[in-house]
Each structure stands twice: as C-alpha cells, then as structure tokens.
Short mmCIF file of C-alpha atoms in Angstrom, two decimals:
data_model
loop_
_atom_site.label_atom_id
_atom_site.label_comp_id
_atom_site.label_asym_id
_atom_site.label_seq_id
_atom_site.Cartn_x
_atom_site.Cartn_y
_atom_site.Cartn_z
CA MET A 1 0.00 0.00 0.00
CA ALA A 2 2.84 2.42 0.78
CA ALA A 3 4.27 1.96 -2.70
CA THR A 4 0.88 2.68 -4.25
CA ILE A 5 0.53 5.90 -2.29
CA ALA A 6 4.04 6.99 -3.20
CA THR A 7 3.28 6.50 -6.89
CA LEU A 8 -0.02 8.32 -6.57
CA THR A 9 1.34 11.36 -4.82
CA SER A 10 4.24 11.71 -7.25
CA LEU A 11 1.75 12.74 -9.96
CA PRO A 12 0.05 16.15 -10.17
CA LEU A 13 -3.34 15.78 -8.54
CA ALA A 14 -5.08 17.49 -11.43
CA ALA A 15 -3.77 14.80 -13.80
CA GLN A 16 -5.06 11.84 -11.80
CA SER A 17 -8.27 10.02 -12.59
CA ILE A 18 -10.48 9.24 -9.63
CA ASP A 19 -13.22 7.47 -11.56
CA ASP A 20 -14.39 4.34 -9.77
CA ALA A 21 -14.73 1.00 -11.57
CA VAL A 22 -18.53 0.91 -11.41
CA THR A 23 -20.98 -1.61 -12.82
CA SER A 24 -24.70 -1.03 -12.44
CA PHE A 25 -27.70 -3.14 -13.37
CA GLU A 26 -31.29 -3.67 -12.33
CA LEU A 27 -32.95 -6.90 -11.23
CA ASP A 28 -36.27 -7.93 -12.74
CA ASN A 29 -38.05 -6.83 -9.54
CA GLY A 30 -36.72 -3.28 -9.86
CA MET A 31 -33.85 -3.43 -7.37
CA GLN A 32 -30.87 -1.34 -8.49
CA VAL A 33 -27.46 -2.93 -7.97
CA VAL A 34 -24.22 -0.94 -7.99
CA VAL A 35 -20.85 -2.69 -7.85
CA VAL A 36 -17.68 -0.70 -7.20
CA GLU A 37 -14.57 -2.83 -7.65
CA ASP A 38 -11.45 -2.41 -5.55
CA HIS A 39 -9.20 -5.47 -5.52
CA ARG A 40 -6.42 -4.14 -3.31
CA ALA A 41 -7.64 -6.01 -0.21
CA PRO A 42 -9.85 -9.11 0.16
CA VAL A 43 -12.63 -7.11 1.82
CA VAL A 44 -16.16 -6.32 0.70
CA GLN A 45 -18.94 -4.14 2.01
CA GLN A 46 -22.59 -4.81 1.25
CA MET A 47 -25.01 -1.92 1.77
CA VAL A 48 -28.75 -2.00 1.21
CA TRP A 49 -30.21 1.49 0.96
CA TYR A 50 -33.94 2.13 1.11
CA ARG A 51 -35.39 5.27 -0.42
CA ALA A 52 -37.26 5.93 2.81
CA GLY A 53 -36.16 8.04 5.74
CA SER A 54 -37.74 10.13 8.44
CA ALA A 55 -39.00 12.71 5.92
CA ASP A 56 -41.14 9.96 4.37
CA GLU A 57 -42.93 9.08 7.62
CA PRO A 58 -46.67 9.62 8.03
CA ARG A 59 -47.64 12.57 10.18
CA GLY A 60 -48.09 11.65 13.81
CA ALA A 61 -45.60 8.76 13.66
CA SER A 62 -42.29 10.62 13.77
CA GLY A 63 -39.36 8.35 14.52
CA VAL A 64 -40.89 5.24 12.95
CA ALA A 65 -38.16 4.98 10.28
CA HIS A 66 -35.46 4.90 12.94
CA PHE A 67 -37.61 2.63 15.14
CA LEU A 68 -37.94 0.13 12.29
CA GLU A 69 -34.18 0.26 11.70
CA HIS A 70 -33.74 -1.00 15.27
CA LEU A 71 -36.44 -3.63 14.88
CA LEU A 72 -34.80 -5.16 11.81
CA PHE A 73 -32.13 -6.58 14.10
CA LYS A 74 -34.84 -8.72 15.70
CA GLY A 75 -35.67 -12.14 14.31
CA THR A 76 -37.11 -13.39 11.04
CA GLU A 77 -38.72 -16.70 10.12
CA THR A 78 -35.27 -18.25 9.80
CA MET A 79 -33.03 -16.11 12.06
CA ALA A 80 -33.24 -15.66 15.81
CA PRO A 81 -33.04 -12.16 17.29
CA GLY A 82 -29.44 -10.94 17.06
CA GLU A 83 -28.37 -13.84 14.87
CA LEU A 84 -27.47 -11.70 11.87
CA SER A 85 -25.02 -9.52 13.81
CA ALA A 86 -23.64 -12.53 15.68
CA THR A 87 -23.00 -14.31 12.36
CA VAL A 88 -21.24 -11.26 10.93
CA ALA A 89 -19.02 -11.03 14.04
CA ALA A 90 -18.28 -14.77 13.94
CA ASN A 91 -17.05 -14.29 10.39
CA GLY A 92 -14.69 -11.49 11.45
CA GLY A 93 -16.80 -8.64 10.15
CA ASN A 94 -18.92 -5.80 11.47
CA ASP A 95 -22.37 -4.52 10.69
CA ASN A 96 -24.70 -1.67 11.54
CA ALA A 97 -27.43 0.56 10.16
CA PHE A 98 -28.38 4.23 10.12
CA THR A 99 -31.37 6.41 9.35
CA SER A 100 -31.45 9.90 7.88
CA TYR A 101 -34.11 12.18 6.45
CA ASP A 102 -33.95 10.66 2.97
CA TYR A 103 -32.81 7.06 3.44
CA THR A 104 -32.25 4.10 5.74
CA ALA A 105 -29.20 1.90 5.16
CA TYR A 106 -27.93 -1.44 6.45
CA PHE A 107 -24.40 -2.72 5.93
CA GLN A 108 -21.98 -5.55 6.60
CA ARG A 109 -18.21 -5.36 6.09
CA VAL A 110 -16.60 -8.80 5.79
CA ALA A 111 -14.03 -10.86 3.94
CA SER A 112 -15.01 -10.99 0.29
CA ASP A 113 -15.67 -14.75 0.33
CA ARG A 114 -18.48 -14.17 2.86
CA LEU A 115 -20.54 -11.89 0.59
CA GLU A 116 -23.14 -14.47 -0.39
CA LEU A 117 -23.88 -15.29 3.25
CA MET A 118 -24.44 -11.58 3.88
CA MET A 119 -26.80 -11.32 0.91
CA LYS A 120 -28.79 -14.31 2.09
CA MET A 121 -29.33 -12.78 5.53
CA GLU A 122 -30.04 -9.24 4.33
CA ALA A 123 -32.53 -10.46 1.75
CA ASP A 124 -34.24 -12.52 4.45
CA ARG A 125 -34.93 -9.53 6.64
CA MET A 126 -36.11 -7.45 3.69
CA VAL A 127 -39.23 -9.60 3.53
CA ASN A 128 -39.44 -11.99 6.50
CA ILE A 129 -39.24 -9.79 9.60
CA ARG A 130 -41.19 -11.20 12.55
CA LEU A 131 -42.08 -8.86 15.39
CA SER A 132 -43.94 -9.37 18.65
CA GLU A 133 -45.53 -6.93 21.06
CA ALA A 134 -42.64 -7.68 23.41
CA ASP A 135 -40.17 -6.60 20.70
CA ILE A 136 -42.08 -3.33 20.30
CA GLU A 137 -42.13 -2.60 24.02
CA THR A 138 -38.43 -3.37 24.46
CA GLU A 139 -37.16 -1.47 21.43
CA ARG A 140 -39.41 1.52 22.06
CA GLU A 141 -37.72 1.89 25.44
CA VAL A 142 -34.34 1.67 23.68
CA ILE A 143 -35.08 4.50 21.26
CA LEU A 144 -36.59 6.64 24.02
CA GLU A 145 -33.45 6.18 26.07
CA GLU A 146 -31.40 7.06 22.99
CA ARG A 147 -33.39 10.27 22.67
CA ASN A 148 -32.89 11.03 26.37
CA SER A 149 -29.13 10.58 26.18
CA ARG A 150 -28.51 12.27 22.83
CA ILE A 151 -31.19 14.97 22.76
CA GLU A 152 -32.93 15.64 26.07
CA ASN A 153 -29.63 15.79 27.97
CA ASN A 154 -27.94 17.96 25.36
CA PRO A 155 -29.04 21.61 25.13
CA ARG A 156 -27.24 22.02 21.79
CA ALA A 157 -29.30 19.18 20.32
CA LEU A 158 -32.54 20.61 21.71
CA PHE A 159 -31.61 24.00 20.30
CA GLY A 160 -30.90 22.43 16.90
CA GLU A 161 -34.27 20.71 16.87
CA GLN A 162 -36.10 23.93 17.60
CA LYS A 163 -34.13 25.83 14.97
CA SER A 164 -34.88 23.23 12.29
CA ALA A 165 -38.56 23.33 13.19
CA VAL A 166 -38.51 27.10 12.67
CA GLN A 167 -36.61 26.79 9.37
CA TYR A 168 -38.98 24.18 7.92
CA LEU A 169 -42.57 25.12 8.64
CA ASN A 170 -44.17 22.57 6.33
CA HIS A 171 -41.47 20.14 5.19
CA ARG A 172 -40.57 17.03 7.18
CA TYR A 173 -36.95 18.16 7.45
CA GLY A 174 -38.28 20.22 10.37
CA VAL A 175 -39.03 17.02 12.33
CA PRO A 176 -36.06 15.30 14.06
CA VAL A 177 -34.93 12.01 12.54
CA ILE A 178 -35.21 10.27 15.90
CA GLY A 179 -38.74 11.67 16.29
CA TRP A 180 -40.59 13.93 18.70
CA LYS A 181 -40.66 12.29 22.12
CA HIS A 182 -44.44 12.40 22.55
CA GLU A 183 -44.93 10.63 19.22
CA MET A 184 -42.17 8.10 19.84
CA GLU A 185 -43.97 7.07 23.03
CA THR A 186 -47.01 5.96 21.01
CA LEU A 187 -45.28 4.04 18.20
CA ASP A 188 -46.76 0.56 17.99
CA LEU A 189 -46.50 -2.67 16.03
CA GLU A 190 -48.82 -1.52 13.27
CA ASP A 191 -46.82 1.71 12.76
CA ALA A 192 -43.65 -0.32 12.27
CA LEU A 193 -45.20 -2.98 10.04
CA SER A 194 -47.01 -0.40 7.90
CA PHE A 195 -43.74 1.44 7.17
CA TYR A 196 -41.99 -1.89 6.55
CA ARG A 197 -44.64 -3.21 4.14
CA THR A 198 -44.75 0.06 2.25
CA TYR A 199 -41.08 0.87 1.78
CA TYR A 200 -39.00 -2.26 2.39
CA ALA A 201 -39.26 -3.73 -1.07
CA PRO A 202 -36.65 -4.43 -3.76
CA ASN A 203 -38.08 -1.80 -6.11
CA ASN A 204 -37.45 0.79 -3.40
CA ALA A 205 -33.93 -0.42 -2.58
CA ILE A 206 -30.41 0.04 -3.88
CA LEU A 207 -27.76 -2.61 -3.28
CA VAL A 208 -24.24 -1.15 -3.23
CA VAL A 209 -21.39 -3.66 -3.10
CA SER A 210 -17.88 -2.23 -2.88
CA GLY A 211 -14.52 -3.96 -2.60
CA ASP A 212 -12.87 -7.12 -3.84
CA VAL A 213 -15.69 -8.50 -5.98
CA ASP A 214 -16.46 -9.47 -9.55
CA PRO A 215 -19.60 -7.79 -10.95
CA GLU A 216 -20.85 -11.02 -12.57
CA ASP A 217 -20.51 -12.88 -9.27
CA VAL A 218 -22.48 -10.11 -7.58
CA ARG A 219 -25.15 -10.31 -10.28
CA ARG A 220 -25.51 -14.06 -9.81
CA MET A 221 -25.79 -13.79 -6.04
CA ALA A 222 -28.12 -10.79 -6.15
CA GLU A 223 -30.45 -12.53 -8.61
CA THR A 224 -30.52 -15.62 -6.37
CA HIS A 225 -31.20 -13.88 -3.07
CA TYR A 226 -32.78 -10.51 -3.83
CA GLY A 227 -34.25 -11.32 -7.23
CA ALA A 228 -36.63 -13.84 -5.70
CA ILE A 229 -38.37 -11.13 -3.65
CA PRO A 230 -41.44 -9.67 -5.37
CA ALA A 231 -41.66 -5.95 -5.99
CA ASN A 232 -44.24 -3.88 -4.15
CA PRO A 233 -46.77 -2.92 -6.83
CA ASP A 234 -48.29 -0.33 -4.50
CA LEU A 235 -45.08 1.56 -3.76
CA PRO A 236 -46.19 5.19 -3.41
CA GLU A 237 -44.68 7.98 -5.43
CA ARG A 238 -42.13 9.90 -3.42
CA VAL A 239 -44.05 13.14 -2.99
CA ARG A 240 -43.45 15.44 -0.03
CA THR A 241 -45.01 18.59 1.31
CA THR A 242 -43.13 21.67 0.14
CA GLU A 243 -42.15 24.77 2.02
CA PRO A 244 -44.07 27.98 1.42
CA PRO A 245 -41.74 30.74 0.21
CA GLN A 246 -39.85 32.20 3.16
CA THR A 247 -40.01 35.97 2.91
CA ALA A 248 -39.06 37.08 6.43
CA ALA A 249 -36.07 36.46 8.66
CA ARG A 250 -36.85 34.23 11.64
CA ARG A 251 -35.24 34.17 15.08
CA ILE A 252 -35.22 31.94 18.13
CA THR A 253 -33.62 32.20 21.54
CA TYR A 254 -33.05 29.00 23.48
CA LYS A 255 -32.13 29.21 27.15
CA ASP A 256 -30.89 26.33 29.26
CA PRO A 257 -28.89 26.43 32.52
CA ARG A 258 -26.77 23.51 31.26
CA VAL A 259 -25.30 25.52 28.37
CA ALA A 260 -21.52 25.54 28.73
CA GLN A 261 -20.77 27.83 25.81
CA PRO A 262 -23.33 30.25 24.31
CA TYR A 263 -23.17 30.78 20.57
CA VAL A 264 -24.89 32.26 17.53
CA SER A 265 -26.15 29.94 14.79
CA ARG A 266 -27.53 31.05 11.44
CA SER A 267 -29.07 28.80 8.77
CA TYR A 268 -30.10 29.83 5.26
CA LEU A 269 -32.30 27.78 2.95
CA ALA A 270 -30.05 26.54 0.14
CA PRO A 271 -30.38 24.39 -2.98
CA GLU A 272 -29.23 20.78 -2.97
CA ARG A 273 -27.33 18.82 -5.61
CA ASP A 274 -29.70 18.12 -8.49
CA PRO A 275 -29.20 15.47 -11.18
CA GLY A 276 -27.41 17.01 -14.14
CA ALA A 277 -27.27 20.41 -12.42
CA GLN A 278 -24.75 20.30 -9.57
CA GLU A 279 -22.89 23.53 -10.31
CA LYS A 280 -24.64 25.69 -7.73
CA ALA A 281 -24.20 23.08 -5.02
CA ALA A 282 -20.51 22.84 -5.95
CA ALA A 283 -20.12 26.61 -5.53
CA LEU A 284 -21.83 26.39 -2.12
CA THR A 285 -19.51 23.54 -1.11
CA LEU A 286 -16.48 25.70 -1.90
CA LEU A 287 -18.09 28.74 -0.26
CA SER A 288 -18.48 26.80 2.98
CA GLU A 289 -14.82 25.76 2.88
CA ILE A 290 -13.61 29.29 2.14
CA LEU A 291 -15.74 30.92 4.82
CA GLY A 292 -15.40 28.40 7.62
CA GLY A 293 -13.41 25.35 6.64
CA GLY A 294 -10.61 25.56 9.20
CA THR A 295 -7.98 27.77 10.78
CA THR A 296 -7.15 29.50 7.48
CA SER A 297 -10.78 30.28 6.60
CA TYR A 298 -12.13 33.76 5.97
CA LEU A 299 -14.30 33.97 9.11
CA THR A 300 -11.52 32.61 11.30
CA GLY A 301 -9.18 35.30 10.06
CA LYS A 302 -11.72 38.09 10.48
CA LEU A 303 -13.42 37.12 13.73
CA GLN A 304 -10.79 35.18 15.66
CA PHE A 305 -7.50 36.74 14.62
CA ASP A 306 -8.23 40.26 13.36
CA GLN A 307 -11.06 41.33 15.67
CA GLN A 308 -10.69 38.66 18.39
CA VAL A 309 -14.45 38.63 18.97
CA ALA A 310 -14.80 34.84 18.58
CA VAL A 311 -13.07 31.71 19.80
CA TYR A 312 -14.60 29.57 17.06
CA SER A 313 -16.39 30.02 13.74
CA GLY A 314 -17.58 27.36 11.34
CA VAL A 315 -19.62 27.01 8.17
CA PHE A 316 -21.43 23.84 7.11
CA TYR A 317 -23.15 22.73 3.93
CA ASN A 318 -24.11 19.27 2.70
CA GLY A 319 -25.83 19.28 -0.66
CA THR A 320 -26.60 15.55 -0.77
CA SER A 321 -30.27 15.95 -0.01
CA LEU A 322 -33.50 15.15 -1.85
CA ASP A 323 -35.01 18.58 -1.15
CA ASP A 324 -33.73 22.04 -0.24
CA THR A 325 -31.08 21.93 2.47
CA THR A 326 -29.42 24.62 4.60
CA PHE A 327 -26.18 26.59 4.62
CA ASP A 328 -25.13 27.11 8.25
CA VAL A 329 -22.83 29.54 10.05
CA VAL A 330 -21.83 29.23 13.72
CA VAL A 331 -19.92 31.78 15.81
CA VAL A 332 -18.85 31.26 19.42
CA PRO A 333 -18.08 34.62 21.05
CA ALA A 334 -14.91 35.28 23.01
CA ASP A 335 -15.07 36.13 26.72
CA GLY A 336 -16.68 39.50 27.27
CA VAL A 337 -18.31 39.54 23.82
CA THR A 338 -22.10 39.36 23.79
CA LEU A 339 -24.15 37.29 21.39
CA GLU A 340 -25.44 40.49 19.84
CA GLN A 341 -21.90 41.73 19.20
CA ALA A 342 -20.86 38.34 17.82
CA GLU A 343 -23.81 38.30 15.43
CA ALA A 344 -23.07 41.85 14.26
CA ALA A 345 -19.44 40.92 13.61
CA MET A 346 -20.54 37.80 11.70
CA ASP A 347 -22.90 39.82 9.52
CA ALA A 348 -20.24 42.42 8.79
CA ALA A 349 -17.72 39.72 7.85
CA LEU A 350 -20.17 38.08 5.44
CA ARG A 351 -20.85 41.44 3.79
CA ASP A 352 -17.12 42.10 3.53
CA PHE A 353 -16.53 38.75 1.87
CA ILE A 354 -19.11 39.45 -0.84
CA THR A 355 -17.50 42.85 -1.46
CA GLU A 356 -13.90 41.63 -1.44
CA GLY A 357 -14.44 38.41 -3.39
CA VAL A 358 -12.46 35.19 -3.34
CA ASP A 359 -8.72 34.97 -2.79
CA PRO A 360 -7.50 32.97 -5.85
CA ASP A 361 -4.68 31.33 -3.89
CA GLN A 362 -7.06 30.17 -1.18
CA LEU A 363 -9.47 28.79 -3.79
CA ASP A 364 -6.67 26.86 -5.50
CA ARG A 365 -5.53 25.46 -2.17
CA ILE A 366 -9.03 24.29 -1.22
CA LYS A 367 -9.58 22.70 -4.62
CA MET A 368 -6.32 20.80 -4.19
CA GLN A 369 -7.41 19.60 -0.75
CA LEU A 370 -10.77 18.44 -2.05
CA ARG A 371 -9.09 16.68 -4.95
CA ALA A 372 -6.74 14.85 -2.58
CA ALA A 373 -9.62 13.89 -0.29
CA GLU A 374 -11.53 12.40 -3.23
CA ILE A 375 -8.51 10.31 -4.21
CA TYR A 376 -7.75 9.02 -0.73
CA ALA A 377 -11.45 8.24 -0.12
CA ARG A 378 -11.05 5.42 -2.63
CA ASP A 379 -9.02 3.55 -0.01
CA ASN A 380 -12.15 3.08 2.10
CA VAL A 381 -14.89 0.67 0.99
CA ASP A 382 -17.20 2.25 3.55
CA GLY A 383 -16.68 5.71 2.09
CA ILE A 384 -17.25 4.42 -1.44
CA GLY A 385 -20.50 2.72 -0.51
CA ASN A 386 -21.74 5.77 1.34
CA ARG A 387 -20.88 8.13 -1.51
CA TYR A 388 -22.96 6.19 -4.02
CA GLY A 389 -25.76 5.20 -1.65
CA ARG A 390 -26.42 8.71 -0.37
CA ALA A 391 -26.38 10.11 -3.87
CA LEU A 392 -28.67 7.54 -5.45
CA THR A 393 -31.25 7.67 -2.65
CA THR A 394 -31.47 11.46 -3.01
CA GLY A 395 -32.16 11.47 -6.73
CA LEU A 396 -28.66 11.69 -8.19
CA THR A 397 -27.20 9.26 -10.71
CA ILE A 398 -23.93 7.34 -10.93
CA GLN A 399 -22.83 9.82 -13.59
CA ASP A 400 -23.55 12.70 -11.19
CA VAL A 401 -21.33 11.07 -8.57
CA GLN A 402 -18.50 10.63 -11.05
CA ASP A 403 -18.90 14.16 -12.47
CA TRP A 404 -18.86 15.82 -9.03
CA PRO A 405 -15.06 16.15 -8.59
CA ALA A 406 -14.64 17.83 -12.00
CA ILE A 407 -17.57 20.16 -11.32
CA LEU A 408 -15.94 21.24 -8.05
CA GLN A 409 -12.67 21.94 -9.87
CA ALA A 410 -14.46 24.08 -12.48
CA VAL A 411 -16.03 26.49 -9.95
CA THR A 412 -14.67 30.04 -10.24
CA GLY A 413 -14.38 32.82 -7.70
CA ASP A 414 -17.17 34.68 -9.49
CA ASP A 415 -19.41 31.60 -9.19
CA ILE A 416 -18.81 31.53 -5.44
CA VAL A 417 -19.57 35.23 -4.92
CA ALA A 418 -22.71 34.90 -7.05
CA VAL A 419 -24.05 32.00 -5.01
CA ALA A 420 -23.16 33.84 -1.78
CA ARG A 421 -25.23 36.83 -2.93
CA GLU A 422 -28.11 34.52 -3.79
CA VAL A 423 -28.16 32.31 -0.68
CA LEU A 424 -26.97 34.58 2.16
CA GLN A 425 -30.23 36.50 2.28
CA PRO A 426 -31.80 37.45 5.63
CA GLU A 427 -35.27 36.70 4.25
CA THR A 428 -34.50 32.96 3.99
CA SER A 429 -32.61 32.65 7.26
CA VAL A 430 -33.14 31.56 10.84
CA THR A 431 -30.87 33.05 13.49
CA GLY A 432 -30.63 31.31 16.83
CA TRP A 433 -29.03 32.26 20.12
CA LEU A 434 -28.16 29.45 22.50
CA MET A 435 -27.60 30.85 25.98
CA ARG A 436 -27.80 30.18 29.69
CA ASP A 437 -30.89 31.20 31.63
CA GLN A 438 -29.39 34.46 32.84
CA GLU A 439 -27.21 35.26 29.84
CA VAL A 440 -26.52 38.95 29.19
CA THR A 441 -27.20 39.70 25.52
CA GLN A 442 -26.31 43.36 25.31
#
C-alpha cells in the first residue's frame, strides 16, 4: 500500500483520474445494484439502501423509520433475534445501520468470500421480519433512552431541533430524525409494520457492493437472493409537502442552565445537488470551505485573529439531499463579547466577503485539498459505498457522482460570490441564540 501511495502522490493531482470501476444493473423486480470494484484487499462491504427516511414518515408517527431500523435486528422466520449480527461477528466482520431524512441503510463489512452469506441474511430480513408486542415494548424503550441521552440531555441538540422546526414550517426536514418524544412514546407494532410493508421492497432499494468483488458474481448472487423477492406494486410515489416561500427572517432564543458555551447559529435555505445540475451546489460547497473550513478560513481570520471577537467560527453545507437543504454559520463569542456583538461581527464579515471576493490562492488550495480527499477516499470501501448510496437515494445518478469532482474543480471565484449573494439573504434565514438562563445579551 505504501508503494501505491508513493506512486499516486508523485503525480500532479489534477492529472489523476479518480473514476471508480462501477458496474450497475437492475434486477427484474426493480432493485438497483451498484458494484464498485477495488481489488487491493480481500474485503467487501454490502449496503442495502432504502429510499425511505424520516422525511417519508406519516404525520403523527415521527421516529418510525429509525424505530424500524432498530427492529430489523430482531428475528425473522429463519433467524433468531441478534443472529445476523452474531453471524457477521463470527465471520470477522462488522455490521450496523443508520437512518437519515432521505434514506435508511444497512451494511456488513466482511471478507469478500463471505458476501453471499451476507446477501442471504439481508434479503431474508427485507421480507421476512417477525415482530412481537414484546419486541415493540423493548425497542421503544431503547429509542426513548437514545433520545434522552442524545437529545434531552444535550441543550445544543434541543436547540438544533427547535431551529430546524422554525426553518422548515411545512417540510418534514423540520421534524427530528429520531422523532418527537411524545410521538415516539405511542409508536406501535402496526406503525412499524405499515412502514416496513410500504417501503421495504426491492423496487425501493439500492444494493451497493464495494470492494474485492467481480460484478458477474455479484449479479448471480443478487439474482438468487434478492431477485426472488417480489416488488411492491403499491409503492407510493415519493411526494413530499413543500415549504411555502420564506419571505421574512426568523429568530429563536433557546435558554438552558446547562449551556456551557453560548453561541450564535444562522441557517439559510439553500439548494441541494440536483441530477445534471450540480454547479450551484458545488459553488456552495467551496463557499463553505472558504468561509469556515478551518484555521485559514475567511471567518476565522476576520473574527478570531483580526477582531478577536470569537473563539470559534464554522460554516457547514451538505448538498446531498433530496429537497432544499441549509447553509449554516456558527460563531462562538470570546469572553466579554455578547451574542449580539458576535452576530453583528458575523454579519459584517459576510458582507465584507461578498464585497472583497475570493482569494485565488485560497481557492486553488481548497480545490487541491478536495481533490486529494476524493482520491484518498477510494481507499475506504465504507466511504465508497456511502458516496454512491447517499447520492442515489437522493435522486442523483452514478454519472452525477462521477462528475462531481470535476464540477468542483471548475467552480470560479465569481461563481462563489454569485451564489453567496443569492443564498446569504436574511429573508430565507433563521438566526438562533443558544444561551444560559441568565445570559446577558447586550
């Protein structure tokens, strides 16, 4: 591996190809299969992605997508509860699952000669889950405890929930993935089975296999194990409620005596990556890196070093989303600086950036870093599987994934300033102050 890296880094990054060896096909039942070959180590990762996340839940049953994710580790007609994970571990691998707004994914990472066993088990729980009332009671307590530990005991998480709810008045992105506590407490067997029967079907799933595999072997195994599962003919169209146009700035103040460090957080509605039209999202990706991507970022220089009004500033944007996402700015004030002063300094810095424009040297440096990160990400079968799975479940194509690095490299300083002018508008923003109960604001 060291020799490979030495050869790679001896070439100019701009001259290197980072296209993955991808094969894609569809089973007769509508299941999409994506195979990404990497034969450098005898390891494979299988991921099954469902085009169903928390934003697809019925109203009144928030958290059911995540609840069902937990329940799928219970038994089936042929597997005892916990048997799947125990089998993976016995074969020297690891497995897990995760739920987001737009998808739910399950994965196993094992030696490549164990792939067919993984497919057999994953296909089994796609269609043969068996749940009891006892399973529901037990796992509901598990997810409620997860909410208590991650959300209820964390004022930053509670603040984030409230801010998202203010940003999205009508879209399900305003509802936490884990669910609202009062609705989680009422989730029952029928809620879980209804979501399972509706969305857990091969024609709503994407199988991503990455690592030391042959595409024809994957096809044979996938046809044997997944191809036998019938499609859901009643799969609903993926239609969501849309946001009304936001035409006024919104604000929240969240007070909690447990807050260790008050801060200002601002989110702007922003476009996501769209199939065949990723240029604007690419400009926003570079804008986030320039403004708040580390110790050499624009806001760090302005707020932490020049003015010394902040001890931290960061900017965050993730365009891999089915619907409109957010562009977020966070500023933590220095001692003696109020939240009001920190917000005013943040606003002034953003205005200055739009006036001054992009430093060409900084842009070149960030592009080089992104290029290197794309290349080194190929060393990780988990990263490869995630890159394709997240994209395909949010409406992008394999070609979009492969075009993304070149689109990033083509973004100009003018593109970045233009998208900053468009997105950083008070009328589409939510500004939040997280503070202690008795915090002085002025």
